PDB file of C-alpha atoms and ligand atoms in Angstrom:
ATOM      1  CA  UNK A   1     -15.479  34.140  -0.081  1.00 55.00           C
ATOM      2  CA  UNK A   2     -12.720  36.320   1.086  1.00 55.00           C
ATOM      3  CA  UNK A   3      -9.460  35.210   1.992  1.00 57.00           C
ATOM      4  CA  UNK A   4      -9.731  32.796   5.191  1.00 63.00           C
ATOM      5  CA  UNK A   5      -6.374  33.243   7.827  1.00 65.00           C
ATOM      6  CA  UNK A   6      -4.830  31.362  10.103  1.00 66.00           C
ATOM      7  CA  UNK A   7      -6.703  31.330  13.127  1.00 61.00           C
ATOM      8  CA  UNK A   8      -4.406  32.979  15.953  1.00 58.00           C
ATOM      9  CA  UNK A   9      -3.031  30.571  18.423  1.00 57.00           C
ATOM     10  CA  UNK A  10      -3.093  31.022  21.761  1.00 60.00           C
ATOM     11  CA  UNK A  11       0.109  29.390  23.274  1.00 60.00           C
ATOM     12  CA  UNK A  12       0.544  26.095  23.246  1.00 72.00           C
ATOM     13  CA  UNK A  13      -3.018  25.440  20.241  1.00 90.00           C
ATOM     14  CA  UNK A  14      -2.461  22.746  17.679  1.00 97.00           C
ATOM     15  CA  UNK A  15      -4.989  23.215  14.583  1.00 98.00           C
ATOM     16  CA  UNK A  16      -6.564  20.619  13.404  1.00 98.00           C
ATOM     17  CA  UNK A  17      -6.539  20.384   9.235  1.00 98.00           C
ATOM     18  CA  UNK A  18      -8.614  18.176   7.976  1.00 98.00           C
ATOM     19  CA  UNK A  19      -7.748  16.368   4.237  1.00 98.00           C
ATOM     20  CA  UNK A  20     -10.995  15.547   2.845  1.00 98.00           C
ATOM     21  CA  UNK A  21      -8.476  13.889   0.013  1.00 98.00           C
ATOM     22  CA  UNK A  22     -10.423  10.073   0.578  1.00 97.00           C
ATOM     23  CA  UNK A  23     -13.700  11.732   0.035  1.00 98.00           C
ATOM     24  CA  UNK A  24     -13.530  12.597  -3.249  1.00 98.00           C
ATOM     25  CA  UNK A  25     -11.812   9.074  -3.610  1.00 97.00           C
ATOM     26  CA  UNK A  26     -15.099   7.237  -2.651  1.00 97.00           C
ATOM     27  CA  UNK A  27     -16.958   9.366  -4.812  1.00 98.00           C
ATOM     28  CA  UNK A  28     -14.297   8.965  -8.344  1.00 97.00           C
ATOM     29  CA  UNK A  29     -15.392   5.445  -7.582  1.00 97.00           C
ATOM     30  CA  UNK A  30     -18.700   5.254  -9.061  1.00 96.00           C
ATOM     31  CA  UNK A  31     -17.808   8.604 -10.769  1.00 92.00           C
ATOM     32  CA  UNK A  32     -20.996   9.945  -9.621  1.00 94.00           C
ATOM     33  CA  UNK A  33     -21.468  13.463  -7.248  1.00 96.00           C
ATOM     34  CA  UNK A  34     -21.496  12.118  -4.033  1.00 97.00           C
ATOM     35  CA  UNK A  35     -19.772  12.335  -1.490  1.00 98.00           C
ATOM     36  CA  UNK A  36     -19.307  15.491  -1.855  1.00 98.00           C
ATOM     37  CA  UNK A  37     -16.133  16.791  -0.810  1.00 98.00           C
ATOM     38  CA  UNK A  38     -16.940  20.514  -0.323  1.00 98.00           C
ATOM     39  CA  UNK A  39     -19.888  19.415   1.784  1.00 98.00           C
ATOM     40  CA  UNK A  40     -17.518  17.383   3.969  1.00 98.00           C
ATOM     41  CA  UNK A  41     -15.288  20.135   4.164  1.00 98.00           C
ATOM     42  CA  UNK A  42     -18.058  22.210   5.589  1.00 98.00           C
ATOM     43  CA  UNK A  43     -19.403  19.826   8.394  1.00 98.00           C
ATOM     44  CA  UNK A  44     -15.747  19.156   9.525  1.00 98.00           C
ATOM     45  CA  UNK A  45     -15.427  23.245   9.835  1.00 98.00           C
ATOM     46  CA  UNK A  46     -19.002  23.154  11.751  1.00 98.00           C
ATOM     47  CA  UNK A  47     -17.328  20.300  13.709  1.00 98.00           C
ATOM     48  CA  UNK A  48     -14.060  22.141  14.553  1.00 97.00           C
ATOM     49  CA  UNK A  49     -11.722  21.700  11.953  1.00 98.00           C
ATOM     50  CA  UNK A  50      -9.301  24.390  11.677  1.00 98.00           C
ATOM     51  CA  UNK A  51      -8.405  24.274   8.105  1.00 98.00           C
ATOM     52  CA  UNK A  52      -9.384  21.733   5.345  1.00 98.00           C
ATOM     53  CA  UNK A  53      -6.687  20.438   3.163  1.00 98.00           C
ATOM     54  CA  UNK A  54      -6.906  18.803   0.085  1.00 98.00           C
ATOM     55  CA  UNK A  55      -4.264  17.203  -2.383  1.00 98.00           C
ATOM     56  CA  UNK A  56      -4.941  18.339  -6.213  1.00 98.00           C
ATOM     57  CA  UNK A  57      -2.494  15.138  -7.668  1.00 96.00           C
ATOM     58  CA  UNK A  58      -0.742  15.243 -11.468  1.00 94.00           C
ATOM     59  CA  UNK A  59      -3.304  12.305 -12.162  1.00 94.00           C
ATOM     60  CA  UNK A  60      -6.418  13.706 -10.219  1.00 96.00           C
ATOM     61  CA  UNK A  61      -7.175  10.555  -8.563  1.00 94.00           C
ATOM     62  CA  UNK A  62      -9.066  12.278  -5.626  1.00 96.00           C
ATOM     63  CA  UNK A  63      -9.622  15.669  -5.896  1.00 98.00           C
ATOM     64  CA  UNK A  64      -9.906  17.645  -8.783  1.00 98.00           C
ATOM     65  CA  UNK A  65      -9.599  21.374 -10.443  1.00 98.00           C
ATOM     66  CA  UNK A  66     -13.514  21.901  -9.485  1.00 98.00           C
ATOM     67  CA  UNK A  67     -13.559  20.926  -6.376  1.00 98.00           C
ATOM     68  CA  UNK A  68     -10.686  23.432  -5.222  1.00 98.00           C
ATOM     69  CA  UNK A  69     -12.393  25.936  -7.251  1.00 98.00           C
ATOM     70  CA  UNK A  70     -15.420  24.877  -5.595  1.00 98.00           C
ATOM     71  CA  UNK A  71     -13.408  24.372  -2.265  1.00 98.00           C
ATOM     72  CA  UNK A  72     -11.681  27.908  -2.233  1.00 97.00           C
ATOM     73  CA  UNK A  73     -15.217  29.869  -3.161  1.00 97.00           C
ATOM     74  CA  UNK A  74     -17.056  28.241  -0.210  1.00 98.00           C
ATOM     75  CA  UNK A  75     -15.731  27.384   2.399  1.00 97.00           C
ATOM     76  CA  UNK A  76     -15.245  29.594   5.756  1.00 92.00           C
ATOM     77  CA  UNK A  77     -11.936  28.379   7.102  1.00 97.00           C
ATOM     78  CA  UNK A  78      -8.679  28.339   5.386  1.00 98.00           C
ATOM     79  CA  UNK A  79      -7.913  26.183   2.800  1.00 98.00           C
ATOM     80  CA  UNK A  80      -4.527  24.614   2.107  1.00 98.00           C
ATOM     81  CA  UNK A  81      -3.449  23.132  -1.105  1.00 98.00           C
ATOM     82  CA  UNK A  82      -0.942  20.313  -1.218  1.00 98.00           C
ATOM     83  CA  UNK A  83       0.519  20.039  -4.503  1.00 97.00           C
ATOM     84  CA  UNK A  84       3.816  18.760  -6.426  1.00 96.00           C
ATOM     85  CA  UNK A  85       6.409  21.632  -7.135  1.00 96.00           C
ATOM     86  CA  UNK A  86       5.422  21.564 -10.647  1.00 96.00           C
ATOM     87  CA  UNK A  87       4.532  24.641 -13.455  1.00 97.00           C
ATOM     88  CA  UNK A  88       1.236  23.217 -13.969  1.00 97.00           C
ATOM     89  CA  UNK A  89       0.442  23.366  -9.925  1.00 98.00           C
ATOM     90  CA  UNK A  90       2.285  26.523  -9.797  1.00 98.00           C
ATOM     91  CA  UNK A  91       0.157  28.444 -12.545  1.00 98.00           C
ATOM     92  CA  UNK A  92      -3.288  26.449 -10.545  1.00 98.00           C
ATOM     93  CA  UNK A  93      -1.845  28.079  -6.907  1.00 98.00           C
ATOM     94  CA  UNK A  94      -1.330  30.839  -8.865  1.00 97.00           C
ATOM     95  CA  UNK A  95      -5.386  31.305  -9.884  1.00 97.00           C
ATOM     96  CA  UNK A  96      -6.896  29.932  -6.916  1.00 98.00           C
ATOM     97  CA  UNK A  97      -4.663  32.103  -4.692  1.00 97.00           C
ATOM     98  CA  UNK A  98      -5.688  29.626  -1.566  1.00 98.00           C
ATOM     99  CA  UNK A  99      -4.615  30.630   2.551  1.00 98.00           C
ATOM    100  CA  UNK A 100      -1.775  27.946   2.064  1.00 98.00           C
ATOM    101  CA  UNK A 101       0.387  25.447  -0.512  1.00 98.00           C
ATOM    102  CA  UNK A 102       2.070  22.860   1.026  1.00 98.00           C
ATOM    103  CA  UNK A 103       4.456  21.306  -1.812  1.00 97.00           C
ATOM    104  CA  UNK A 104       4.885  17.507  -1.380  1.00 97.00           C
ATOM    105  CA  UNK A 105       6.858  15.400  -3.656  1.00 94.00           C
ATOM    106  CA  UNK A 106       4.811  12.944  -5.996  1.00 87.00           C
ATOM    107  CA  UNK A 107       5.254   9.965  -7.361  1.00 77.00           C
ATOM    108  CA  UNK A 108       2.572   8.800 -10.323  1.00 65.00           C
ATOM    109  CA  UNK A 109       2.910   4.968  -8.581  1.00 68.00           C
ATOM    110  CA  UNK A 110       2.673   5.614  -4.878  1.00 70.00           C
ATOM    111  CA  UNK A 111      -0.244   5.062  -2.749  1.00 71.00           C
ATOM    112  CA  UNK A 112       0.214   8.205  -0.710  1.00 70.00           C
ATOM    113  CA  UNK A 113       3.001  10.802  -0.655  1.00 68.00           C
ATOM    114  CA  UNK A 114       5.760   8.185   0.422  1.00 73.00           C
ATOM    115  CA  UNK A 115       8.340  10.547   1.795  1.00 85.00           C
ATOM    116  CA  UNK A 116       9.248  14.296   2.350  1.00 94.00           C
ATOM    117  CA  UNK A 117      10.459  16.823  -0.337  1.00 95.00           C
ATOM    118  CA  UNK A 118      14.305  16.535  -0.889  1.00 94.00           C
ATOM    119  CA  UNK A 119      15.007  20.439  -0.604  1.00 96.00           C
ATOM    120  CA  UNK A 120      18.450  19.889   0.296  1.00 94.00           C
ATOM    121  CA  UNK A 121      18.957  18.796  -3.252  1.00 94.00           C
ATOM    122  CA  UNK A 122      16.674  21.374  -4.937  1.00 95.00           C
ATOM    123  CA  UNK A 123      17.041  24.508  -2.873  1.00 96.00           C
ATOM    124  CA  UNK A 124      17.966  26.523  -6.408  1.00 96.00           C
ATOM    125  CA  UNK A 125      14.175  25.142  -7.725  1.00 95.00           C
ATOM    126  CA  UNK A 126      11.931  25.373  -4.639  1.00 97.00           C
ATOM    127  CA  UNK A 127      13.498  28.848  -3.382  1.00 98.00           C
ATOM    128  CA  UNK A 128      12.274  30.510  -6.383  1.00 98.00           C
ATOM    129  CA  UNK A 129       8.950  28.667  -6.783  1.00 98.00           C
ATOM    130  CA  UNK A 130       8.389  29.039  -3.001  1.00 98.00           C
ATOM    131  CA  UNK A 131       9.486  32.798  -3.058  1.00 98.00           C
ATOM    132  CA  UNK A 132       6.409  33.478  -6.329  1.00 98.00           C
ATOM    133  CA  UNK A 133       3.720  31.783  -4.329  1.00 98.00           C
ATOM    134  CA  UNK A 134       4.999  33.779  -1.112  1.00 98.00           C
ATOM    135  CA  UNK A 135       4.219  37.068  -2.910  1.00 98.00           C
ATOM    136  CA  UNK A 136       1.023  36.113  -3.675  1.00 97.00           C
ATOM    137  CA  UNK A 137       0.488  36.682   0.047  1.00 97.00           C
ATOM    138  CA  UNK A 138       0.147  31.865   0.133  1.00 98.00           C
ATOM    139  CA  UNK A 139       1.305  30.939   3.248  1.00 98.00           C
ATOM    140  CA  UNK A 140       4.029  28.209   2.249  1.00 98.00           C
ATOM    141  CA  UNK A 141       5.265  24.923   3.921  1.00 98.00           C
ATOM    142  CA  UNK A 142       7.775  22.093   2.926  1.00 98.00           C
ATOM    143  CA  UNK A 143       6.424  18.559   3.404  1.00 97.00           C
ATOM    144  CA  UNK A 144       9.819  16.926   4.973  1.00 97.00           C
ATOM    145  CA  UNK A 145      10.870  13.913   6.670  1.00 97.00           C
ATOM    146  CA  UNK A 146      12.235  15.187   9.821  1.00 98.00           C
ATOM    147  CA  UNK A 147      15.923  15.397   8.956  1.00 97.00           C
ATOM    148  CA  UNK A 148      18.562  17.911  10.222  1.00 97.00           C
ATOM    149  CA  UNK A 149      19.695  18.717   6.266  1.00 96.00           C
ATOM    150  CA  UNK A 150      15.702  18.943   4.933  1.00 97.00           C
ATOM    151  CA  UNK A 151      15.276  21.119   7.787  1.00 98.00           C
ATOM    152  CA  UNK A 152      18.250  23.422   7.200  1.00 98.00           C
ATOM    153  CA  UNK A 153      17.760  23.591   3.651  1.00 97.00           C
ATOM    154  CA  UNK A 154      13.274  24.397   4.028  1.00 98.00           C
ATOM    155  CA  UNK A 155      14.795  27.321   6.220  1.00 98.00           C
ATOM    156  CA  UNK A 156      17.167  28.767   3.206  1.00 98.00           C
ATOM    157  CA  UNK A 157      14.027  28.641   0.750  1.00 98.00           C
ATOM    158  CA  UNK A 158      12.462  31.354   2.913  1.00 98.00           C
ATOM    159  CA  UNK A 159       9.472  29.415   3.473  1.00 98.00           C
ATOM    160  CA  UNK A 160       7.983  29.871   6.900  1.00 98.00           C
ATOM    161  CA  UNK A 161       6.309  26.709   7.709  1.00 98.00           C
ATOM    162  CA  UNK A 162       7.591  23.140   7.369  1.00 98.00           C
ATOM    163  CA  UNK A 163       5.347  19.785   7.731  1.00 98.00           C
ATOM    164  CA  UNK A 164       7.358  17.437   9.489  1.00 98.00           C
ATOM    165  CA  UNK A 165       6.588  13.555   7.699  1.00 97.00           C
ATOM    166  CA  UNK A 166       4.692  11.663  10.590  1.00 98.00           C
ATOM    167  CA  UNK A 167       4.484   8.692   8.717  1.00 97.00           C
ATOM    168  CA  UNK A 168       7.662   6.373   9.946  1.00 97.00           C
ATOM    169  CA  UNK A 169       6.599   6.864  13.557  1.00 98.00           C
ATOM    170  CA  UNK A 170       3.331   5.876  12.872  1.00 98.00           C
ATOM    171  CA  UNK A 171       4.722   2.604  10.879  1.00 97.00           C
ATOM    172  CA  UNK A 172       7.401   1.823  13.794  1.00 97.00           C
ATOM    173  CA  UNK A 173       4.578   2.887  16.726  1.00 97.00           C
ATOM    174  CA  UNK A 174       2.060   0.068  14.638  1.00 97.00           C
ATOM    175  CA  UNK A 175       4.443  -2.556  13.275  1.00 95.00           C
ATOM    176  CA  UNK A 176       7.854  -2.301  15.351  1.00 89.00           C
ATOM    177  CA  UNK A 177       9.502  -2.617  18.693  1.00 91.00           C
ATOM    178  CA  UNK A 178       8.414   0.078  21.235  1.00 92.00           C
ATOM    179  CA  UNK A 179      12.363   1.039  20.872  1.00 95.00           C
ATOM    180  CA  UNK A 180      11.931   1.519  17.180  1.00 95.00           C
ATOM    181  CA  UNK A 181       9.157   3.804  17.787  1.00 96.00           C
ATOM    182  CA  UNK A 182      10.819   5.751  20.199  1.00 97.00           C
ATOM    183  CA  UNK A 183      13.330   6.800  17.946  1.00 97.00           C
ATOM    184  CA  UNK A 184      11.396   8.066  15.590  1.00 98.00           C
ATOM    185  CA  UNK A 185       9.566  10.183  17.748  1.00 98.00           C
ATOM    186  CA  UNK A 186      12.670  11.885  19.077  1.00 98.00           C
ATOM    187  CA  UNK A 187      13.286  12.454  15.057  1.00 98.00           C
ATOM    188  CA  UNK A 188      10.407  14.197  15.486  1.00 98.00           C
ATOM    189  CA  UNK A 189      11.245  16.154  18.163  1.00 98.00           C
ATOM    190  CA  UNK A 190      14.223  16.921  16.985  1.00 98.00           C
ATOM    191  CA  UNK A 191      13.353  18.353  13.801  1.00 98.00           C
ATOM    192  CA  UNK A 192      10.627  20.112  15.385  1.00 98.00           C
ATOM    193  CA  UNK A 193      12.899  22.071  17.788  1.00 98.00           C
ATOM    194  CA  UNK A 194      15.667  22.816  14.994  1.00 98.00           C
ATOM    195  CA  UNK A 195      13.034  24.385  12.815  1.00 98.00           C
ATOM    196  CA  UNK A 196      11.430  26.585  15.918  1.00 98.00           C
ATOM    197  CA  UNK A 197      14.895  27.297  16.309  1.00 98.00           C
ATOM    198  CA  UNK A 198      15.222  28.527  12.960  1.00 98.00           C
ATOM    199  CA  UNK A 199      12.237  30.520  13.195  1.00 98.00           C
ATOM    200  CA  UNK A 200      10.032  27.759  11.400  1.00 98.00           C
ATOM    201  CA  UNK A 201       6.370  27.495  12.115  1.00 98.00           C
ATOM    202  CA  UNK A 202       5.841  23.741  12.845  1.00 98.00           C
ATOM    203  CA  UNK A 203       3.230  21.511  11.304  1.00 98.00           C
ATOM    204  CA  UNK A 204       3.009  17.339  11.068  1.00 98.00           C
ATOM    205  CA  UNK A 205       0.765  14.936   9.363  1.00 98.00           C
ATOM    206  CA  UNK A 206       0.606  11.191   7.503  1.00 98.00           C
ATOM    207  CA  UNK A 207      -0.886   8.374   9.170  1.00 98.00           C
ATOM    208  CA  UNK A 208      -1.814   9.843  12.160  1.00 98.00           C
ATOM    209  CA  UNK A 209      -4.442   7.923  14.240  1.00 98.00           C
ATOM    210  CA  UNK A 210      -6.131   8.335  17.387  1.00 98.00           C
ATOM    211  CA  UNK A 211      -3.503   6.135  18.878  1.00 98.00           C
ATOM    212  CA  UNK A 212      -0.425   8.381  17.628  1.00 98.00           C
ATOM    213  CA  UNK A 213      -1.159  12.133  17.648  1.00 98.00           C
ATOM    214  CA  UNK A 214      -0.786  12.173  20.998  1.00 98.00           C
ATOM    215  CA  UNK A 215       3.033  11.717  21.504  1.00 98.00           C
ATOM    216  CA  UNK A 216       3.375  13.587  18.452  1.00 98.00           C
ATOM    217  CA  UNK A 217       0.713  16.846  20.224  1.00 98.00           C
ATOM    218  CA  UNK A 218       3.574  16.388  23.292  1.00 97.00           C
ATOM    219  CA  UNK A 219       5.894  18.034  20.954  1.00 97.00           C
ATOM    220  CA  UNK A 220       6.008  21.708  22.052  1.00 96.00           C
ATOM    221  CA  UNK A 221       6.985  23.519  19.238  1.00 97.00           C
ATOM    222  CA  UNK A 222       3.469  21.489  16.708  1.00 98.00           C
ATOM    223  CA  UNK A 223       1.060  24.072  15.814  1.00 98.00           C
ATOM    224  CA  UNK A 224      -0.747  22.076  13.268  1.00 98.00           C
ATOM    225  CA  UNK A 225      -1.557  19.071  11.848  1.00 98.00           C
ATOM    226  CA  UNK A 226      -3.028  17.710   9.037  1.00 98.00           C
ATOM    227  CA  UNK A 227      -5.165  14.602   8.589  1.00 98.00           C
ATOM    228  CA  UNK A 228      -7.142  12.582   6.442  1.00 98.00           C
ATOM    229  CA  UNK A 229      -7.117   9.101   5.693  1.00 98.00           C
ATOM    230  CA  UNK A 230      -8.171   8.099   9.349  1.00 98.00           C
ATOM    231  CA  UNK A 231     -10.527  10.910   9.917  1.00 98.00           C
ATOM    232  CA  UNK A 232     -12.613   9.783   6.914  1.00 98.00           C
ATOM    233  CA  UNK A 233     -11.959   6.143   7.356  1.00 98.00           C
ATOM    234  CA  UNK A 234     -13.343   6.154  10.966  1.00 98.00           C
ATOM    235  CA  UNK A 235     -16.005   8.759  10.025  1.00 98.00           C
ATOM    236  CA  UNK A 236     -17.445   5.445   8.173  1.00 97.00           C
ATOM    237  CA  UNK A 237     -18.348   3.820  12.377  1.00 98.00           C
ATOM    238  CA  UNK A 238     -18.076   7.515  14.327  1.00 98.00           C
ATOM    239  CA  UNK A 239     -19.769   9.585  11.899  1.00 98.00           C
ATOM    240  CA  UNK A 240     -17.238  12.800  10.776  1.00 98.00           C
ATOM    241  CA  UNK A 241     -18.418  15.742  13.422  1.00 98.00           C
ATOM    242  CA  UNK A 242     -17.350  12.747  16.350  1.00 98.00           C
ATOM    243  CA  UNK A 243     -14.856  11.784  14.733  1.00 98.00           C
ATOM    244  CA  UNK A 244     -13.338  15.751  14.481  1.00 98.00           C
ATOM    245  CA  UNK A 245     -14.196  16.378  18.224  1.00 98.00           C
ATOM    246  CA  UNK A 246     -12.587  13.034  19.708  1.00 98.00           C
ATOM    247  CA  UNK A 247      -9.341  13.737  17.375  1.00 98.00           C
ATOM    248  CA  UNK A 248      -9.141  17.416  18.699  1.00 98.00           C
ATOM    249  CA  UNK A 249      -9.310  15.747  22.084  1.00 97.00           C
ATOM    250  CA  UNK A 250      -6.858  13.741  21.648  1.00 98.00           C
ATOM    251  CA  UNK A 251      -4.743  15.998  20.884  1.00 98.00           C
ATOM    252  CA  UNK A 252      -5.548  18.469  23.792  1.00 96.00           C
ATOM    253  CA  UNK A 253      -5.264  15.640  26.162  1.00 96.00           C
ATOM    254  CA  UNK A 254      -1.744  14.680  24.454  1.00 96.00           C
ATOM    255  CA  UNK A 255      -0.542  18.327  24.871  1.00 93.00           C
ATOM    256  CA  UNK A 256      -1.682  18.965  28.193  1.00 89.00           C
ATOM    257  CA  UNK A 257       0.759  15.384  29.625  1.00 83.00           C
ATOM    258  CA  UNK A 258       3.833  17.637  28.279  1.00 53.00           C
ATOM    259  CA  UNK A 259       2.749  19.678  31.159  1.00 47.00           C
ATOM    260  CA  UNK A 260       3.028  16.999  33.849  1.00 43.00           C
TER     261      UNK A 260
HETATM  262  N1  PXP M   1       0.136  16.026   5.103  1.00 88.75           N
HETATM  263  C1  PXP M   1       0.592  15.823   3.849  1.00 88.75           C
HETATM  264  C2  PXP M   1       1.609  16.755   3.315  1.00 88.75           C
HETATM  265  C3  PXP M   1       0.101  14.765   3.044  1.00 88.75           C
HETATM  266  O1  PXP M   1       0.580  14.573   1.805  1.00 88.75           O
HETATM  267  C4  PXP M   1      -0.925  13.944   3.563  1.00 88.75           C
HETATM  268  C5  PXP M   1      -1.500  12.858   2.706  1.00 88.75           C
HETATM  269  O2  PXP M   1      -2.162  13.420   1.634  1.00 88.75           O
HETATM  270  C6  PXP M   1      -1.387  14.207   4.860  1.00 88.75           C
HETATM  271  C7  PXP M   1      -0.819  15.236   5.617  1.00 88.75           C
HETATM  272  C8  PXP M   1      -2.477  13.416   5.485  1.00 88.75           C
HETATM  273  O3  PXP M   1      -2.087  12.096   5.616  1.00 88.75           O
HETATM  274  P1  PXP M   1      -3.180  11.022   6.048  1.00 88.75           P
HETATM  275  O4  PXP M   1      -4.217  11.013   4.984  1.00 88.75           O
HETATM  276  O5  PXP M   1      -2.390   9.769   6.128  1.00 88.75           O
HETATM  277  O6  PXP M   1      -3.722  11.472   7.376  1.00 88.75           O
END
């Protein structure tokens, strides 16, 4: 399959990346061949997914080396690979020479990827790894919480798209005082506009629901998000194509009240 690109945005589109991550976690548990993620992948792209994203972990608790093998020969839309900064997941970009890498910090305990990359403290590792992978013609982005310092420092590695961590306005918009929540978001918005400022594509993702995309869509400078674990879970009532088309609307309809 050749090389997929980023679809060209008109002004003000949000892609839609879908992580077909929780797939391949149903099917590890009976360690048989179904689900299958790459079939997934390819009714979410029929559905209107953007992008599919998938999350090849140190432990390979969801997907594994096959299925981005698998992932990067057949499917039709681009495919980015979330992965640790490490030389093993270097070497695998590397080979598989996917449309993106977006390099998220990992933990062998956690859930789910916890928190952003701290790039302020690694810039002299990540500019160099980020730099290799940017020759290879990857598209790169920084997984960060949105903080003025992460934000700064994604900038200096010369990568040119950062994912802004969605996950503590999610908590705060689910579990704490509307205040709380508001806060956050304006984090968010925050972050966003000091990385458009500094010439930063913008993307966000973790936790995002129905209920949440939309304040986060209201965000002028988004251009992409990526989601999983709610896509797939609701895909279990909605069925996945629904679920797709009701998520992209939500996110239309959450872009277009920035307008009002
Ligand atoms: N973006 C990044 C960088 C992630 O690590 C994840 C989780 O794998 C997601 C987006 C999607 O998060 P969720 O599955 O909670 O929608």
């Amino acid at each position: 399959m050749p090389h997929a690109t980023t679809p060209p945005l008109t002004p003000n589109t949000i892609r839609l990346g879908v992580n077909i991550d929780h797939v391949a976690t149903l099917r590890n548990a009976r360690g048989g061949a179904y689900p299958d993620p790459v079939a997934l992948a390819k009714l979410a792209i029929q559905a209107g997914a953007d992008g599919i994203t998938a999350h090849l972990r140190e432990d390979r608790r969801h997907i594994r080396d096959a299925d981005m093998h698998r992932l990067r020969a057949e499917i039709s839309a681009p495919l980015n690979m979330e992965m640790a900064a490490t030389p093993e997941m270097h070497a695998i970009a590397l080979t598989l020479a996917p449309h993106a890498c977006c390099l998220v910090p990992e933990k062998r305990e956690e859930l789910t990827t916890e928190g952003g990359l701290n790039v302020a403290d690694h810039l002299n590792t990540l500019t160099p790894f980020v730099q290799s992978l940017l020759q290879k013609g990857i598209r790169v982005s920084l997984f960060i919480d949105p903080c003025p310092a992460h934000v700064f420092a994604a900038a200096k590695t010369g990568a040119p798209v950062v994912e802004l961590h969605t996950g503590a306005y999610v908590e705060a918009f689910y579990h704490a005082h509307e205040k709380e929540s508001f806060k956050k978001l304006k984090r968010l918005q925050e972050a966003a506009k000091q990385a458009h400022d500094l010439g930063l594509e913008v993307h966000a993702g973790h936790g995002l629901t129905f209920d949440t995309v939309g304040a986060v869509a209201r965000i002028p400078e988004m251009r992409e998000f990526n989601i999983g674990h709610f896509l797939i879970s609701h895909a279990l009532t909605d069925g996945l194509p629904t679920t797709i088309r009701t998520m992209k609307r939500c996110i239309t309809e959450g872009q277009s009240s920035h307008d009002s």
